[in-house]
């Protein structure tokens, strides 16, 4: 007798609402794959009872959707094939000249700073509408959310301050004085520190989040713009626009340990989830520099659109999104080969960009339009493609058989799948 077929990958559907069983990985021996519900469960409790996969005898690999299923989340994609085109599914009117954007750790809110009217727009993920508007300091440009989601930090460039917002009340609870012309802002993974670039005095301010005071200032390059913190919190990478470099700061002593030469007009900075690469947009030469963090050397340069500004890495690490201001586009870079695989039209003067934690949405600020473009991300594995933005009810399964209108409960929404068996990172 022949042996058991080997798995070429695994599909996991992780649903986050009532009425759903979260199943262990399903072994996949060939693509395409058809996912269908094999049994209905109607008496499953709410999220508080989800302490791990529930396995019924003989059914460990079966996808079960309950009658109250309303949504799902993507855990990540390990091994990405030819993706269906990502699509702008909504355009949201915000404040005057939206600049930076950040998404809460749980993905329910996006925070957009509007430099033209000194405000922060709070967007609901579920309705794609502005639910609140918060007044901050003069000419806000950068924004970051704490890892816990309880605080939002906004840099006010003219004031030389950082507004600290409580997300529970959507009010400013403190104002921290930093350097001249604060721009970029990022929080450490443990939430104990916030780092701010000060473009007017070539420094990075280090804020203690317990006391909301500046505890250190690190001298970096000329006109530091944006920064990002490594996943382990040991490094901060700050782009310096006027000298085309990235300063590498060691957080233990808050000292610059290396300076990496990149392109002209170094601007946006993003680190991959594994910390192995840093992507830097070079606004004046229309490229993205790829830095290997092990050597602090540029290992690749990717040509993107005209005037690349904001950049973000998708949570699974296989895609990088770059906002191109003059092109009015977003370049999608595949990290396995550092090549542009998609170009998505957005609004006028595309600037800031941020991905949701589940990777299903990308938010882009359009400064001249006073809008935010919402991009639905489509994920593929081999010939299995799931449209994470529109697979609702009847839905669509691209590259494989249709799920069919009976595959989900009434009002249900399946947001994605993941492979956990064959990483290509």
CSV table of C-alpha atoms in Angstrom, one decimal:
chain,number,residue,atom,x,y,z
A,1,UNK,CA,0.0,0.0,0.0
A,2,UNK,CA,1.1,3.5,-0.7
A,3,UNK,CA,2.1,5.8,2.1
A,4,UNK,CA,0.0,8.7,3.4
A,5,UNK,CA,0.2,11.7,1.0
A,6,UNK,CA,2.6,14.3,2.4
A,7,UNK,CA,1.3,17.8,3.2
A,8,UNK,CA,2.5,20.6,0.9
A,9,UNK,CA,0.9,23.2,3.2
A,10,UNK,CA,-1.8,23.7,5.8
A,11,UNK,CA,-4.9,25.8,5.8
A,12,UNK,CA,-6.1,27.3,9.0
A,13,UNK,CA,-9.4,29.3,9.3
A,14,UNK,CA,-9.4,31.4,12.5
A,15,UNK,CA,-12.8,32.9,13.2
A,16,UNK,CA,-13.2,35.4,15.9
A,17,UNK,CA,-16.9,35.6,16.6
A,18,UNK,CA,-19.6,33.6,18.4
A,19,UNK,CA,-20.8,30.4,17.0
A,20,UNK,CA,-17.6,29.2,15.5
A,21,UNK,CA,-15.2,26.4,16.2
A,22,UNK,CA,-11.5,27.2,15.5
A,23,UNK,CA,-10.1,24.0,13.9
A,24,UNK,CA,-6.5,22.7,13.8
A,25,UNK,CA,-4.6,23.0,10.5
A,26,UNK,CA,-6.0,21.1,7.6
A,27,UNK,CA,-3.4,19.1,5.7
A,28,UNK,CA,-3.3,20.1,2.0
A,29,UNK,CA,-1.8,17.6,-0.4
A,30,UNK,CA,-2.6,19.4,-3.7
A,31,UNK,CA,-3.9,22.7,-4.9
A,32,UNK,CA,-6.6,24.0,-5.6
A,33,UNK,CA,-8.5,23.4,-2.4
A,34,UNK,CA,-12.2,23.6,-1.8
A,35,UNK,CA,-13.3,24.7,1.7
A,36,UNK,CA,-16.9,23.7,2.7
A,37,UNK,CA,-18.6,23.5,6.1
A,38,UNK,CA,-19.1,19.9,7.1
A,39,UNK,CA,-21.1,20.4,10.2
A,40,UNK,CA,-23.1,23.1,11.9
A,41,UNK,CA,-22.6,24.0,15.5
A,42,UNK,CA,-25.1,26.3,17.1
A,43,UNK,CA,-24.3,26.3,20.8
A,44,UNK,CA,-20.8,27.6,20.9
A,45,UNK,CA,-20.0,30.3,23.5
A,46,UNK,CA,-18.4,33.7,23.1
A,47,UNK,CA,-14.8,34.6,22.8
A,48,UNK,CA,-14.1,34.1,26.6
A,49,UNK,CA,-14.5,30.4,26.1
A,50,UNK,CA,-11.9,30.2,23.3
A,51,UNK,CA,-8.9,28.9,25.1
A,52,UNK,CA,-7.6,26.8,22.2
A,53,UNK,CA,-8.7,24.5,19.4
A,54,UNK,CA,-11.7,22.3,20.2
A,55,UNK,CA,-11.4,18.9,18.7
A,56,UNK,CA,-14.3,16.5,18.3
A,57,UNK,CA,-13.4,12.9,17.7
A,58,UNK,CA,-12.8,12.1,14.1
A,59,UNK,CA,-13.5,15.7,13.0
A,60,UNK,CA,-10.2,17.5,13.8
A,61,UNK,CA,-9.7,18.6,10.2
A,62,UNK,CA,-13.2,19.7,9.5
A,63,UNK,CA,-14.2,23.3,9.0
A,64,UNK,CA,-17.2,24.1,11.1
A,65,UNK,CA,-19.1,27.4,10.9
A,66,UNK,CA,-21.8,28.2,13.5
A,67,UNK,CA,-25.0,30.0,12.8
A,68,UNK,CA,-23.8,33.2,14.5
A,69,UNK,CA,-20.5,33.4,12.5
A,70,UNK,CA,-19.9,37.0,11.5
A,71,UNK,CA,-16.2,37.4,10.8
A,72,UNK,CA,-12.8,35.9,10.5
A,73,UNK,CA,-9.2,37.0,10.8
A,74,UNK,CA,-6.1,36.0,8.8
A,75,UNK,CA,-3.2,34.7,10.9
A,76,UNK,CA,-0.7,35.2,8.1
A,77,UNK,CA,0.4,33.6,4.9
A,78,UNK,CA,3.4,31.4,4.6
A,79,UNK,CA,4.1,30.9,0.9
A,80,UNK,CA,2.4,33.4,-1.3
A,81,UNK,CA,1.5,32.7,-4.9
A,82,UNK,CA,0.3,35.0,-7.7
A,83,UNK,CA,-2.2,37.2,-5.9
A,84,UNK,CA,-5.4,38.7,-7.2
A,85,UNK,CA,-5.2,42.5,-7.4
A,86,UNK,CA,-5.6,44.4,-4.2
A,87,UNK,CA,-8.5,46.8,-4.5
A,88,UNK,CA,-9.6,50.1,-3.0
A,89,UNK,CA,-12.9,49.3,-1.5
A,90,UNK,CA,-13.7,52.6,0.2
A,91,UNK,CA,-12.6,56.2,0.3
A,92,UNK,CA,-13.2,58.0,3.6
A,93,UNK,CA,-13.4,61.8,4.0
A,94,UNK,CA,-11.3,62.9,7.0
A,95,UNK,CA,-9.8,66.3,8.0
A,96,UNK,CA,-7.7,68.9,6.2
A,97,UNK,CA,-4.5,67.5,4.7
A,98,UNK,CA,-4.3,64.0,6.3
A,99,UNK,CA,-0.7,63.0,6.9
A,100,UNK,CA,0.3,60.1,9.1
A,101,UNK,CA,-1.9,57.0,9.8
A,102,UNK,CA,-1.7,54.2,12.4
A,103,UNK,CA,-3.9,51.3,13.2
A,104,UNK,CA,-4.8,50.0,16.6
A,105,UNK,CA,-3.2,46.6,17.7
A,106,UNK,CA,-6.6,44.9,17.4
A,107,UNK,CA,-7.4,46.5,14.1
A,108,UNK,CA,-10.7,48.1,15.1
A,109,UNK,CA,-9.5,51.7,14.7
A,110,UNK,CA,-7.3,53.7,12.4
A,111,UNK,CA,-6.0,57.1,13.6
A,112,UNK,CA,-5.3,59.8,11.0
A,113,UNK,CA,-3.5,63.1,11.8
A,114,UNK,CA,-4.8,66.1,9.8
A,115,UNK,CA,-2.1,68.7,9.6
A,116,UNK,CA,-4.3,71.3,8.0
A,117,UNK,CA,-6.8,71.5,10.9
A,118,UNK,CA,-4.8,70.3,13.9
A,119,UNK,CA,-6.9,67.2,14.5
A,120,UNK,CA,-7.0,63.4,14.6
A,121,UNK,CA,-9.7,61.5,12.8
A,122,UNK,CA,-10.7,58.2,14.4
A,123,UNK,CA,-11.9,55.7,11.8
A,124,UNK,CA,-14.0,52.6,12.6
A,125,UNK,CA,-12.8,49.5,10.8
A,126,UNK,CA,-16.3,48.1,10.8
A,127,UNK,CA,-18.1,51.0,9.2
A,128,UNK,CA,-15.2,52.9,7.4
A,129,UNK,CA,-16.5,56.1,8.9
A,130,UNK,CA,-15.0,58.8,11.2
A,131,UNK,CA,-16.4,58.1,14.6
A,132,UNK,CA,-14.6,60.9,16.4
A,133,UNK,CA,-12.3,63.9,15.8
A,134,UNK,CA,-9.7,64.9,18.4
A,135,UNK,CA,-8.1,68.4,18.6
A,136,UNK,CA,-4.3,68.2,19.1
A,137,UNK,CA,-1.4,70.6,18.7
A,138,UNK,CA,-0.2,72.8,15.8
A,139,UNK,CA,0.5,71.0,12.5
A,140,UNK,CA,0.3,67.4,13.6
A,141,UNK,CA,2.2,65.1,11.2
A,142,UNK,CA,3.1,61.7,12.8
A,143,UNK,CA,1.1,59.2,14.8
A,144,UNK,CA,1.7,55.9,16.6
A,145,UNK,CA,-0.4,53.7,18.8
A,146,UNK,CA,0.9,52.0,21.9
A,147,UNK,CA,1.2,48.1,21.8
A,148,UNK,CA,-1.6,47.9,24.3
A,149,UNK,CA,-3.8,50.2,22.2
A,150,UNK,CA,-4.6,52.4,25.2
A,151,UNK,CA,-2.6,55.4,24.0
A,152,UNK,CA,-2.0,57.3,20.7
A,153,UNK,CA,1.0,59.6,20.3
A,154,UNK,CA,0.9,62.5,17.9
A,155,UNK,CA,3.8,64.8,16.9
A,156,UNK,CA,3.0,68.5,16.5
A,157,UNK,CA,5.6,70.0,14.3
A,158,UNK,CA,5.1,73.7,15.0
A,159,UNK,CA,4.5,73.3,18.7
A,160,UNK,CA,7.5,71.0,19.3
A,161,UNK,CA,5.3,68.7,21.3
A,162,UNK,CA,3.7,65.3,21.4
A,163,UNK,CA,0.0,64.9,22.3
A,164,UNK,CA,-0.8,61.8,24.3
A,165,UNK,CA,-4.3,60.6,23.7
A,166,UNK,CA,-6.3,58.1,25.7
A,167,UNK,CA,-8.1,55.8,23.4
A,168,UNK,CA,-10.8,55.1,26.0
A,169,UNK,CA,-12.0,58.7,26.0
A,170,UNK,CA,-10.5,60.0,22.7
A,171,UNK,CA,-9.1,63.0,24.6
A,172,UNK,CA,-5.6,64.4,25.0
A,173,UNK,CA,-4.4,63.6,28.5
A,174,UNK,CA,-0.9,65.0,28.3
A,175,UNK,CA,1.5,67.0,26.2
A,176,UNK,CA,5.2,66.3,26.1
A,177,UNK,CA,7.7,68.9,25.0
A,178,UNK,CA,10.4,67.4,22.7
A,179,UNK,CA,12.8,68.9,20.1
A,180,UNK,CA,12.3,71.3,17.2
A,181,UNK,CA,10.0,70.2,14.4
A,182,UNK,CA,9.0,66.7,15.6
A,183,UNK,CA,8.0,64.5,12.8
A,184,UNK,CA,8.1,60.7,13.0
A,185,UNK,CA,7.0,58.7,16.1
A,186,UNK,CA,7.1,55.1,17.1
A,187,UNK,CA,6.6,53.1,20.3
A,188,UNK,CA,8.8,50.3,21.7
A,189,UNK,CA,7.3,46.8,21.6
A,190,UNK,CA,6.9,46.8,25.4
A,191,UNK,CA,5.3,50.3,25.3
A,192,UNK,CA,7.8,51.7,27.8
A,193,UNK,CA,9.4,54.2,25.4
A,194,UNK,CA,8.3,56.4,22.5
A,195,UNK,CA,10.8,57.7,20.0
A,196,UNK,CA,10.4,60.9,18.1
A,197,UNK,CA,12.4,62.4,15.3
A,198,UNK,CA,13.0,66.2,15.5
A,199,UNK,CA,13.8,67.4,12.0
A,200,UNK,CA,14.7,70.9,13.2
A,201,UNK,CA,17.5,70.0,15.5
A,202,UNK,CA,18.7,66.6,14.1
A,203,UNK,CA,17.8,64.6,17.2
A,204,UNK,CA,15.6,61.7,18.3
A,205,UNK,CA,13.7,62.3,21.6
A,206,UNK,CA,13.2,59.3,23.9
A,207,UNK,CA,10.0,59.6,26.0
A,208,UNK,CA,9.3,57.6,29.1
A,209,UNK,CA,5.6,56.6,28.8
A,210,UNK,CA,5.1,56.2,32.5
A,211,UNK,CA,6.0,59.8,33.3
A,212,UNK,CA,5.4,61.2,29.8
A,213,UNK,CA,8.7,63.1,29.9
A,214,UNK,CA,11.7,63.2,27.6
A,215,UNK,CA,14.4,61.2,29.2
A,216,UNK,CA,17.0,61.4,26.4
A,217,UNK,CA,17.9,63.0,23.1
A,218,UNK,CA,20.1,61.2,20.5
A,219,UNK,CA,21.9,63.2,17.9
A,220,UNK,CA,21.4,61.6,14.4
A,221,UNK,CA,21.7,62.8,10.8
A,222,UNK,CA,20.5,65.8,8.9
A,223,UNK,CA,16.7,66.4,9.1
A,224,UNK,CA,15.6,63.1,10.6
A,225,UNK,CA,12.2,62.3,9.3
A,226,UNK,CA,10.6,58.9,10.1
A,227,UNK,CA,11.7,56.1,12.4
A,228,UNK,CA,10.8,52.5,13.2
A,229,UNK,CA,11.6,50.2,16.1
A,230,UNK,CA,12.9,46.6,15.6
A,231,UNK,CA,10.5,43.8,16.8
A,232,UNK,CA,12.7,43.0,19.7
A,233,UNK,CA,13.1,46.6,20.7
A,234,UNK,CA,16.9,46.7,20.6
A,235,UNK,CA,17.2,49.0,17.6
A,236,UNK,CA,15.6,52.2,16.3
A,237,UNK,CA,16.1,53.1,12.6
A,238,UNK,CA,15.8,56.8,11.8
A,239,UNK,CA,15.8,58.2,8.2
A,240,UNK,CA,17.7,61.4,7.6
A,241,UNK,CA,16.3,63.2,4.6
A,242,UNK,CA,19.0,65.7,3.8
A,243,UNK,CA,22.0,63.4,4.0
A,244,UNK,CA,20.3,60.3,2.6
A,245,UNK,CA,21.2,58.0,5.5
A,246,UNK,CA,19.6,55.9,8.2
A,247,UNK,CA,20.9,56.2,11.8
A,248,UNK,CA,20.9,52.9,13.7
A,249,UNK,CA,20.3,53.5,17.4
A,250,UNK,CA,21.0,51.0,20.1
A,251,UNK,CA,18.2,51.4,22.6
A,252,UNK,CA,20.1,50.1,25.6
A,253,UNK,CA,22.3,53.1,25.7
A,254,UNK,CA,20.5,55.3,23.3
A,255,UNK,CA,23.5,55.7,21.1
A,256,UNK,CA,24.0,55.7,17.3
A,257,UNK,CA,26.0,52.5,16.5
A,258,UNK,CA,25.9,52.7,12.7
A,259,UNK,CA,24.9,55.0,9.8
A,260,UNK,CA,23.7,53.4,6.6
A,261,UNK,CA,23.8,55.3,3.3
A,262,UNK,CA,20.6,54.9,1.3
A,263,UNK,CA,19.0,57.0,-1.5
A,264,UNK,CA,18.2,60.7,-2.0
A,265,UNK,CA,15.6,62.1,0.4
A,266,UNK,CA,15.4,59.2,2.8
A,267,UNK,CA,11.9,59.2,4.2
A,268,UNK,CA,9.7,56.3,5.2
A,269,UNK,CA,11.0,53.5,7.3
A,270,UNK,CA,9.5,50.0,8.1
A,271,UNK,CA,11.0,46.9,9.6
A,272,UNK,CA,9.9,43.3,8.7
A,273,UNK,CA,8.2,41.3,11.4
A,274,UNK,CA,11.3,39.0,11.8
A,275,UNK,CA,13.6,42.1,12.1
A,276,UNK,CA,15.9,40.9,9.3
A,277,UNK,CA,15.2,43.8,6.8
A,278,UNK,CA,14.5,47.5,6.9
A,279,UNK,CA,12.7,49.2,4.0
A,280,UNK,CA,13.4,52.9,3.4
A,281,UNK,CA,11.7,55.1,0.8
A,282,UNK,CA,13.9,57.5,-1.0
A,283,UNK,CA,11.6,60.3,-2.1
A,284,UNK,CA,14.0,62.1,-4.5
A,285,UNK,CA,15.1,59.1,-6.6
A,286,UNK,CA,11.9,57.0,-6.6
A,287,UNK,CA,13.4,54.0,-5.0
A,288,UNK,CA,13.2,51.8,-1.8
A,289,UNK,CA,16.4,50.7,-0.2
A,290,UNK,CA,16.4,47.3,1.5
A,291,UNK,CA,18.8,47.1,4.5
A,292,UNK,CA,20.0,43.8,6.0
A,293,UNK,CA,19.9,44.4,9.7
A,294,UNK,CA,22.6,41.7,10.4
A,295,UNK,CA,25.2,43.8,8.5
A,296,UNK,CA,23.5,47.2,8.3
A,297,UNK,CA,24.1,47.3,4.6
A,298,UNK,CA,21.9,48.0,1.6
A,299,UNK,CA,21.3,44.7,-0.1
A,300,UNK,CA,18.8,45.7,-2.7
A,301,UNK,CA,17.2,48.8,-4.3
A,302,UNK,CA,13.7,48.7,-5.7
A,303,UNK,CA,12.3,51.2,-8.2
A,304,UNK,CA,8.8,52.3,-7.3
A,305,UNK,CA,6.5,55.2,-8.2
A,306,UNK,CA,7.1,58.9,-8.3
A,307,UNK,CA,7.9,60.5,-4.9
A,308,UNK,CA,7.6,57.5,-2.6
A,309,UNK,CA,6.8,58.6,0.9
A,310,UNK,CA,5.1,56.3,3.5
A,311,UNK,CA,5.9,52.6,3.7
A,312,UNK,CA,4.6,49.7,5.7
A,313,UNK,CA,5.3,46.0,5.9
A,314,UNK,CA,2.3,43.7,5.9
A,315,UNK,CA,2.1,41.6,9.2
A,316,UNK,CA,3.0,38.4,7.5
A,317,UNK,CA,6.2,40.0,6.1
A,318,UNK,CA,5.6,39.0,2.4
A,319,UNK,CA,4.4,42.4,1.1
A,320,UNK,CA,5.6,46.0,1.4
A,321,UNK,CA,3.3,48.9,0.6
A,322,UNK,CA,4.7,52.2,-0.6
A,323,UNK,CA,2.7,55.4,-1.1
A,324,UNK,CA,3.8,57.4,-4.1
A,325,UNK,CA,2.8,61.0,-3.8
A,326,UNK,CA,3.0,62.3,-7.4
A,327,UNK,CA,1.9,59.0,-9.0
A,328,UNK,CA,-1.1,58.8,-6.7
A,329,UNK,CA,-0.4,55.1,-6.4
A,330,UNK,CA,0.7,52.5,-3.9
A,331,UNK,CA,3.5,50.1,-5.1
A,332,UNK,CA,3.2,46.6,-3.7
A,333,UNK,CA,6.6,45.0,-3.3
A,334,UNK,CA,7.0,41.3,-2.8
A,335,UNK,CA,9.8,40.8,-0.3
A,336,UNK,CA,10.9,37.4,-1.5
A,337,UNK,CA,12.4,38.9,-4.7
A,338,UNK,CA,12.1,42.6,-3.8
A,339,UNK,CA,10.0,43.3,-7.0
A,340,UNK,CA,6.9,45.4,-7.5
A,341,UNK,CA,4.0,43.0,-8.2
A,342,UNK,CA,1.2,45.5,-8.1
A,343,UNK,CA,0.5,49.2,-8.5
A,344,UNK,CA,-2.8,50.4,-6.9
A,345,UNK,CA,-4.3,53.8,-7.8
A,346,UNK,CA,-5.3,55.8,-4.8
A,347,UNK,CA,-5.9,59.5,-4.1
A,348,UNK,CA,-4.0,62.7,-4.7
A,349,UNK,CA,-0.7,63.1,-2.9
A,350,UNK,CA,-0.7,59.7,-1.3
A,351,UNK,CA,1.4,60.0,1.8
A,352,UNK,CA,1.0,57.8,4.9
A,353,UNK,CA,0.3,54.1,4.8
A,354,UNK,CA,-0.5,51.5,7.5
A,355,UNK,CA,-1.6,47.9,7.5
A,356,UNK,CA,-4.1,46.4,9.8
A,357,UNK,CA,-2.8,43.7,12.2
A,358,UNK,CA,-4.6,40.9,10.4
A,359,UNK,CA,-3.2,42.1,7.1
A,360,UNK,CA,-6.6,42.3,5.4
A,361,UNK,CA,-6.6,46.1,5.1
A,362,UNK,CA,-4.2,48.9,4.1
A,363,UNK,CA,-5.0,52.5,4.9
A,364,UNK,CA,-3.5,55.3,2.7
A,365,UNK,CA,-3.8,59.0,3.4
A,366,UNK,CA,-4.3,61.3,0.4
A,367,UNK,CA,-3.2,64.8,1.5
A,368,UNK,CA,-4.7,66.8,-1.4
A,369,UNK,CA,-8.0,64.9,-1.4
A,370,UNK,CA,-8.5,65.0,2.4
A,371,UNK,CA,-9.3,61.4,2.2
A,372,UNK,CA,-8.1,57.9,3.2
A,373,UNK,CA,-8.2,55.1,0.7
A,374,UNK,CA,-9.0,51.6,2.2
A,375,UNK,CA,-7.4,48.8,0.3
A,376,UNK,CA,-8.6,45.2,0.7
A,377,UNK,CA,-5.7,42.8,0.5
A,378,UNK,CA,-6.1,39.6,-1.4
A,379,UNK,CA,-4.1,36.6,-0.2
A,380,UNK,CA,-3.0,33.7,-2.3
A,381,UNK,CA,-1.3,30.4,-1.7
A,382,UNK,CA,-0.4,28.5,-4.8
A,383,UNK,CA,-3.7,28.4,-6.7
A,384,UNK,CA,-5.7,29.1,-3.6
A,385,UNK,CA,-6.7,32.7,-3.5
A,386,UNK,CA,-9.0,34.3,-0.9
A,387,UNK,CA,-10.4,37.7,-1.4
A,388,UNK,CA,-10.2,39.0,2.2
A,389,UNK,CA,-12.2,42.1,1.4
A,390,UNK,CA,-15.3,40.7,-0.3
A,391,UNK,CA,-15.8,37.1,0.7
A,392,UNK,CA,-19.2,37.7,2.3
A,393,UNK,CA,-22.2,35.4,2.0
A,394,UNK,CA,-21.9,34.0,-1.5
A,395,UNK,CA,-18.4,35.5,-1.7
A,396,UNK,CA,-15.7,34.6,-4.1
A,397,UNK,CA,-12.9,32.1,-4.2
A,398,UNK,CA,-10.4,33.1,-6.8
A,399,UNK,CA,-8.3,30.3,-8.4
A,400,UNK,CA,-10.3,27.5,-6.9
A,401,UNK,CA,-13.9,26.3,-6.7
A,402,UNK,CA,-16.5,28.7,-5.3
A,403,UNK,CA,-17.4,28.4,-1.7
A,404,UNK,CA,-21.0,28.8,-2.7
A,405,UNK,CA,-23.8,30.7,-1.0
A,406,UNK,CA,-24.5,28.0,1.5
A,407,UNK,CA,-21.0,28.0,2.9
A,408,UNK,CA,-21.6,30.7,5.4
A,409,UNK,CA,-24.3,31.5,7.9
A,410,UNK,CA,-26.7,34.3,7.1
A,411,UNK,CA,-24.8,37.6,7.4
A,412,UNK,CA,-21.5,35.7,7.8
A,413,UNK,CA,-18.1,36.8,6.5
A,414,UNK,CA,-15.0,34.7,5.9
A,415,UNK,CA,-12.0,37.0,5.9
A,416,UNK,CA,-9.2,34.7,5.0
A,417,UNK,CA,-7.0,31.6,5.3
A,418,UNK,CA,-3.4,30.9,6.0
A,419,UNK,CA,-0.8,28.3,5.3
A,420,UNK,CA,1.4,27.3,8.2
A,421,UNK,CA,3.4,24.6,6.5
A,422,UNK,CA,5.7,26.1,4.0
A,423,UNK,CA,7.4,29.4,4.8
A,424,UNK,CA,9.2,31.2,2.0
A,425,UNK,CA,10.7,33.9,4.1
